[in-house]
PDB file as gemmi writes it, atoms N, CA and C in Angstrom:
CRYST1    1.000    1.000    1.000  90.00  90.00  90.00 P 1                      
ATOM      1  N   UNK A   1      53.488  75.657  59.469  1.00  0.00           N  
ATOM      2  CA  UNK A   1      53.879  74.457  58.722  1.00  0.00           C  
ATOM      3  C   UNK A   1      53.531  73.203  59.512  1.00  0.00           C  
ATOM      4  N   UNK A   2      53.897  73.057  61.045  1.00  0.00           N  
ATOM      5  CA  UNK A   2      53.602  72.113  61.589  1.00  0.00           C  
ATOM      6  C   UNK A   2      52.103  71.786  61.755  1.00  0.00           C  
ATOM      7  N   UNK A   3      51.569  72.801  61.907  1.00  0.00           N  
ATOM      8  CA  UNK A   3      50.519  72.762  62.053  1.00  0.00           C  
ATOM      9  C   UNK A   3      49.532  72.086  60.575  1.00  0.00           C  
ATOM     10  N   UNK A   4      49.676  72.275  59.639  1.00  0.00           N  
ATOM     11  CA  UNK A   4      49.237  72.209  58.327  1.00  0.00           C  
ATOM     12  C   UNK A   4      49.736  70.282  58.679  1.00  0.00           C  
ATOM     13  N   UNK A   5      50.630  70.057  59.149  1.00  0.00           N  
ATOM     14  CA  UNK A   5      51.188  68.486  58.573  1.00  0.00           C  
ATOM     15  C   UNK A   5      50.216  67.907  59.580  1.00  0.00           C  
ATOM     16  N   UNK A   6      49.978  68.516  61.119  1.00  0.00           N  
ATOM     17  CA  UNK A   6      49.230  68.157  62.058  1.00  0.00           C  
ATOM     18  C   UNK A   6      47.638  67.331  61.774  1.00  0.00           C  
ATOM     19  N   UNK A   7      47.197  68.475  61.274  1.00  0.00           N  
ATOM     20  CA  UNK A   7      45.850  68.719  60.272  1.00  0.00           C  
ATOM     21  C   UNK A   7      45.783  67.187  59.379  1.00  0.00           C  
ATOM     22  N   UNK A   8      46.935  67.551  58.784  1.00  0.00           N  
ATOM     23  CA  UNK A   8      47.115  66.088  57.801  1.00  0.00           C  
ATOM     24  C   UNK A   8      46.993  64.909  58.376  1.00  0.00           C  
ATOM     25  N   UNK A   9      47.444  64.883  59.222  1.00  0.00           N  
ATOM     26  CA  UNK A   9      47.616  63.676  59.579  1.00  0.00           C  
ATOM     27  C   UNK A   9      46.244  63.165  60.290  1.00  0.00           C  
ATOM     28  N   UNK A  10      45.467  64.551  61.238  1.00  0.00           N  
ATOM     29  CA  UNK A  10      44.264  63.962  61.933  1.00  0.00           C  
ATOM     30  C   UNK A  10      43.118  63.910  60.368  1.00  0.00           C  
ATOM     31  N   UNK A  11      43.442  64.030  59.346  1.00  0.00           N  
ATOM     32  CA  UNK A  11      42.217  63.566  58.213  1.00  0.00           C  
ATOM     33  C   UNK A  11      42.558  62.332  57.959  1.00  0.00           C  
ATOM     34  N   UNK A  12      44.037  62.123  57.842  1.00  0.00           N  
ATOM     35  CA  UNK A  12      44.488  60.755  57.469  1.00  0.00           C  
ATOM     36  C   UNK A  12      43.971  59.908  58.811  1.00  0.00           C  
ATOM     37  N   UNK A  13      44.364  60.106  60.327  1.00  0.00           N  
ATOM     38  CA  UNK A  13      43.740  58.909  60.929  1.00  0.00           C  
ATOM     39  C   UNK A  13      41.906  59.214  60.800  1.00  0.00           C  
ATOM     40  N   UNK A  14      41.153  60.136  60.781  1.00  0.00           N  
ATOM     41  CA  UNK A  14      39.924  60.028  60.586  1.00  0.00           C  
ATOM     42  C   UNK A  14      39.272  59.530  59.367  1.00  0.00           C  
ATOM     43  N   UNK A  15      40.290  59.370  58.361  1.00  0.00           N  
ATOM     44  CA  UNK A  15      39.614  58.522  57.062  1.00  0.00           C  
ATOM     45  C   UNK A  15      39.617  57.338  57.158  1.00  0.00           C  
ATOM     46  N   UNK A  16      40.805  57.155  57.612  1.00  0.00           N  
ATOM     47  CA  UNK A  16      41.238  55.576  58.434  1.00  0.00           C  
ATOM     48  C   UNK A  16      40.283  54.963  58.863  1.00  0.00           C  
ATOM     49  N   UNK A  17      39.608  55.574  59.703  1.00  0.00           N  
ATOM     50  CA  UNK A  17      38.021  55.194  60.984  1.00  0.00           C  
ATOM     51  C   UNK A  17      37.631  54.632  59.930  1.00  0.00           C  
ATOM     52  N   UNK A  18      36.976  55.669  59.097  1.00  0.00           N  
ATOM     53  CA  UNK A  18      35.773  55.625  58.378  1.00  0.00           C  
ATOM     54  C   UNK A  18      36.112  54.418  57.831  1.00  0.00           C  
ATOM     55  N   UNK A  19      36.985  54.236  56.986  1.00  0.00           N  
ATOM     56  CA  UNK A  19      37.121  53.020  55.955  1.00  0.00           C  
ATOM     57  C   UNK A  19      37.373  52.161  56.956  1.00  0.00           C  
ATOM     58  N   UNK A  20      37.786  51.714  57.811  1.00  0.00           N  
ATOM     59  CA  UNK A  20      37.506  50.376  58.866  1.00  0.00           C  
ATOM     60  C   UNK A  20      36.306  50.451  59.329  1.00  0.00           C  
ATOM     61  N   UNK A  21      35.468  51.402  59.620  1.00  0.00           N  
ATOM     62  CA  UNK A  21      33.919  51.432  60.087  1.00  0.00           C  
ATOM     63  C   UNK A  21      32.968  50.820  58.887  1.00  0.00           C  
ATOM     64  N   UNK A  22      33.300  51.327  57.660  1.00  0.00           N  
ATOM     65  CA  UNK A  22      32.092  50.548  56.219  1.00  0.00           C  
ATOM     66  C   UNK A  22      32.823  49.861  56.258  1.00  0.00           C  
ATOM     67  N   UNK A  23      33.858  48.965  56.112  1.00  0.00           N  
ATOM     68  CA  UNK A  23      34.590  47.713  55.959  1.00  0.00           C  
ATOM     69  C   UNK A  23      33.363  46.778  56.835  1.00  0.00           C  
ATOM     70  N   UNK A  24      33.518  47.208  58.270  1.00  0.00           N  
ATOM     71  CA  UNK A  24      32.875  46.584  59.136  1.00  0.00           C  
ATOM     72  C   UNK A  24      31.327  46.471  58.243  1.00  0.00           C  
ATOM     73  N   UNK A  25      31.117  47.381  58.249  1.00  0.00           N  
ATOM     74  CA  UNK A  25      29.447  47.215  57.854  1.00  0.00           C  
ATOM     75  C   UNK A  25      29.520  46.467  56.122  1.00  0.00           C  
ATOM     76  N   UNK A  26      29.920  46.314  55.510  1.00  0.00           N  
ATOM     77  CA  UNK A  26      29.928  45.509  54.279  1.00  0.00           C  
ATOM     78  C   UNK A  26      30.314  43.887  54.682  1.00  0.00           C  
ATOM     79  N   UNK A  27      31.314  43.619  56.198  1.00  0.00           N  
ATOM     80  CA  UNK A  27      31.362  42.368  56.177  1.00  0.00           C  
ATOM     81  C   UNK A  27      29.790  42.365  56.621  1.00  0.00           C  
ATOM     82  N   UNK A  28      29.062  42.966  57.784  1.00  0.00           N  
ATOM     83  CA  UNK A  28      28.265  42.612  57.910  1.00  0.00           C  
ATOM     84  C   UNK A  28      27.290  41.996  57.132  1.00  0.00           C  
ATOM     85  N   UNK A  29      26.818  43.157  56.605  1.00  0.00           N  
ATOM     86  CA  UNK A  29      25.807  43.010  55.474  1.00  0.00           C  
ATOM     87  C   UNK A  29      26.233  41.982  54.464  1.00  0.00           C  
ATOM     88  N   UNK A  30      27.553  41.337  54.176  1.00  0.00           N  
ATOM     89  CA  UNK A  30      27.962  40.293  53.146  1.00  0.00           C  
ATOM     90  C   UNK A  30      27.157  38.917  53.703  1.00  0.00           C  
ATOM     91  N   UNK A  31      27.576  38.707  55.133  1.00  0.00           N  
ATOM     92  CA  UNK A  31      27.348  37.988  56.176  1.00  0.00           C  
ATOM     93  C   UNK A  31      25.975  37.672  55.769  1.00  0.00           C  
ATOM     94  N   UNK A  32      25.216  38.722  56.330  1.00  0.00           N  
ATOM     95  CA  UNK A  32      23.783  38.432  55.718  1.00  0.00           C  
ATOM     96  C   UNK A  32      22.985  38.379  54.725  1.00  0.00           C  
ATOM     97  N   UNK A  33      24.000  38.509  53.443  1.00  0.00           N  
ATOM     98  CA  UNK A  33      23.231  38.297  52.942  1.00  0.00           C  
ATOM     99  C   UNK A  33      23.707  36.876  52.347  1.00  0.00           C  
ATOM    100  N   UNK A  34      24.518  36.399  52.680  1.00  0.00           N  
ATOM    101  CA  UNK A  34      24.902  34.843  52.357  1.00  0.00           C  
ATOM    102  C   UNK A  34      23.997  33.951  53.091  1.00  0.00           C  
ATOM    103  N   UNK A  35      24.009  34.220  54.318  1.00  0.00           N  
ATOM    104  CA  UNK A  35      22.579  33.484  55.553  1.00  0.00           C  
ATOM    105  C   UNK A  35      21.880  33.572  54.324  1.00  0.00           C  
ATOM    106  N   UNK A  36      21.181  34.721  54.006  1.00  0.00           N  
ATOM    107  CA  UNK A  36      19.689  34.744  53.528  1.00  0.00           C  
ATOM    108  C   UNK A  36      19.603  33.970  52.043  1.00  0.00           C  
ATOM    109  N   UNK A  37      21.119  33.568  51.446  1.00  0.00           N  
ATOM    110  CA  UNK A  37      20.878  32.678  50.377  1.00  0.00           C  
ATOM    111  C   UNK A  37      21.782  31.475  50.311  1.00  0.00           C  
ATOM    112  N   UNK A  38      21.177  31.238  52.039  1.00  0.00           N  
ATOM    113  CA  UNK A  38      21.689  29.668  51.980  1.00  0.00           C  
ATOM    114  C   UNK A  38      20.998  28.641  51.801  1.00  0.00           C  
ATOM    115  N   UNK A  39      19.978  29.249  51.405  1.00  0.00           N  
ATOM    116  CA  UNK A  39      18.923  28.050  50.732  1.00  0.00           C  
ATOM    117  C   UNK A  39      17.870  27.315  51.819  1.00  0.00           C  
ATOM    118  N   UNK A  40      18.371  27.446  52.844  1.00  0.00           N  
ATOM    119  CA  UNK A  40      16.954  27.438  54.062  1.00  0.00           C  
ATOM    120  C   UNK A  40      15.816  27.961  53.970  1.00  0.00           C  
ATOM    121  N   UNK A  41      15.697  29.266  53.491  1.00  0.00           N  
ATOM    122  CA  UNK A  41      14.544  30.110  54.215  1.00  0.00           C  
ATOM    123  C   UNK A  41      13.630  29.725  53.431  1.00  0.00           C  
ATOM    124  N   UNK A  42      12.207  29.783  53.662  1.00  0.00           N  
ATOM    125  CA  UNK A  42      10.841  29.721  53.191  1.00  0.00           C  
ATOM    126  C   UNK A  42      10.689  28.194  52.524  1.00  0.00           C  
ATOM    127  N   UNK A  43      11.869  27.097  53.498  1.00  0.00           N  
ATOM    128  CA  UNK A  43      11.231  25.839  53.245  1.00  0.00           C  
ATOM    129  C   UNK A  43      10.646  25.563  55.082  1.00  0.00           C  
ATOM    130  N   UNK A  44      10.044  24.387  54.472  1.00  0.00           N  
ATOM    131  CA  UNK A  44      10.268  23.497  55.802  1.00  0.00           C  
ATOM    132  C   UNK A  44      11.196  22.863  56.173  1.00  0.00           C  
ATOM    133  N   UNK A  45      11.035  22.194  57.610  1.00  0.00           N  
ATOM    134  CA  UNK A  45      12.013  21.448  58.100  1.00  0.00           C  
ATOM    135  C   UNK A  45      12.301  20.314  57.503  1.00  0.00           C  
ATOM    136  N   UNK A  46      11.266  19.725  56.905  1.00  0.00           N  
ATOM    137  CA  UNK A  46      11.435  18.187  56.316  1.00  0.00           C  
ATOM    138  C   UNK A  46      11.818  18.414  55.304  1.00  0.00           C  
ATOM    139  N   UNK A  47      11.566  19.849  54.235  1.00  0.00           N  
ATOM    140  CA  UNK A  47      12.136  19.826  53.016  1.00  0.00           C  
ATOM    141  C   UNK A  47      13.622  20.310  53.126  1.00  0.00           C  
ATOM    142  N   UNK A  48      13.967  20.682  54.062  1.00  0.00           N  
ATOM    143  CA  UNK A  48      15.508  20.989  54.139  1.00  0.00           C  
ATOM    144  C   UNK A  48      16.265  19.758  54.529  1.00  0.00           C  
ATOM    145  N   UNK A  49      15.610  19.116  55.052  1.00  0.00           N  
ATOM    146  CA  UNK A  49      16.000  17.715  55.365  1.00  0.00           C  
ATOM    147  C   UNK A  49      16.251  16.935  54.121  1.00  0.00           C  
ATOM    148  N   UNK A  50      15.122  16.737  53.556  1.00  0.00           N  
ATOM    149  CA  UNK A  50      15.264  15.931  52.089  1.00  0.00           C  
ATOM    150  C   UNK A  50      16.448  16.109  51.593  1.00  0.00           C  
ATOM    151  N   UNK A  51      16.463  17.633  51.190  1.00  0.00           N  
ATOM    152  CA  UNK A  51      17.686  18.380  50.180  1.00  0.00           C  
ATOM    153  C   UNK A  51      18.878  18.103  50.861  1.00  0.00           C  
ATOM    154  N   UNK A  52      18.932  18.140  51.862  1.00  0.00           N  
ATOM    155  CA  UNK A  52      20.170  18.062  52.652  1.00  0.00           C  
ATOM    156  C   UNK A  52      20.774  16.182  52.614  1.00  0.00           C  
ATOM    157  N   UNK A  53      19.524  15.504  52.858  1.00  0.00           N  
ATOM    158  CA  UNK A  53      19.473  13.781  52.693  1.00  0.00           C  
ATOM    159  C   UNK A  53      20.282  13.541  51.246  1.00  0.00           C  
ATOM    160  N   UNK A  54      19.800  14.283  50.123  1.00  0.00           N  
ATOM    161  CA  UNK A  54      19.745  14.222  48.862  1.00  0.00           C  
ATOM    162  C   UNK A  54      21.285  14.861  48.573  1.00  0.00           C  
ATOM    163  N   UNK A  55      21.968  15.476  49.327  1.00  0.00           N  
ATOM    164  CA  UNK A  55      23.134  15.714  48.757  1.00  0.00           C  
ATOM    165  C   UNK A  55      23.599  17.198  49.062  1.00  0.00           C  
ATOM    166  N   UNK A  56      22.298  18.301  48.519  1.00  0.00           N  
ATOM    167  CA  UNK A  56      22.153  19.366  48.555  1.00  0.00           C  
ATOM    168  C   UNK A  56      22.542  19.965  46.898  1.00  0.00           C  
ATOM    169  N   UNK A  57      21.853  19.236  46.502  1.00  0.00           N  
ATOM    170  CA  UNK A  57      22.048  19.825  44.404  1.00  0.00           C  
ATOM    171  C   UNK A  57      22.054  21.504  44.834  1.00  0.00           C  
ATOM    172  N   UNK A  58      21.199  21.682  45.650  1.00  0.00           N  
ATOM    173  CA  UNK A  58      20.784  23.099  45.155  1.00  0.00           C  
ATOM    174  C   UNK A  58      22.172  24.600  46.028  1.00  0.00           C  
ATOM    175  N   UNK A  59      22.649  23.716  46.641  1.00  0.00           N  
ATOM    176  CA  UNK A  59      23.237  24.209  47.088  1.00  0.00           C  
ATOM    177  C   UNK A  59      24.603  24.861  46.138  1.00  0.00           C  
ATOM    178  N   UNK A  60      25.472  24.000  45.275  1.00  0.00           N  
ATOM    179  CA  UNK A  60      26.328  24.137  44.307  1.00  0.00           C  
ATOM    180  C   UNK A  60      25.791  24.341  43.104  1.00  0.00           C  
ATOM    181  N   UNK A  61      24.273  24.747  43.232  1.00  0.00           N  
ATOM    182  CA  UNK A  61      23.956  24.410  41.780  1.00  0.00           C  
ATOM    183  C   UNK A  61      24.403  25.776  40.537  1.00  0.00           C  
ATOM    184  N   UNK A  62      23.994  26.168  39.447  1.00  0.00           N  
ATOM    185  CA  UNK A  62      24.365  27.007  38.477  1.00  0.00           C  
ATOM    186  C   UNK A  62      25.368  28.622  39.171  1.00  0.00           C  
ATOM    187  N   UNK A  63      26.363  27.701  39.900  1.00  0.00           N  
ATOM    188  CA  UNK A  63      27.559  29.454  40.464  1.00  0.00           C  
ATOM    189  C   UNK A  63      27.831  30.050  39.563  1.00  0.00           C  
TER     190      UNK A  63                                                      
END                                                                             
């Protein structure tokens, strides 16, 4: 009997891991993929400048 609750309990802390381990990896990956649509990439410097001068429309634009 003890043994059986023992058992239980080491699946319960090893599921535990797991779901704090992909937790971890989904903030990650959330992380990046917000970077990658922050509206920087594949301009230039001066055109991020502009947009940024300008207010940043594109930034709030159609959420």
């Amino acid at each position: 009997m003890d043994e059986w609750s023992k058992q239980g309990k080491d699946n319960r802390e090893s599921r535990r891991r797991v779901k704090e381990s992909k937790r971890g990896e989904e903030k990650k990956k959330r992380r990046a993929r917000k970077r990658k649509s922050s509206g920087t990439r594949g301009y230039g410097e001066d055109e991020v400048k502009r947009r940024r001068e300008s207010g940043g429309e594109m930034k709030h634009g159609a959420r």
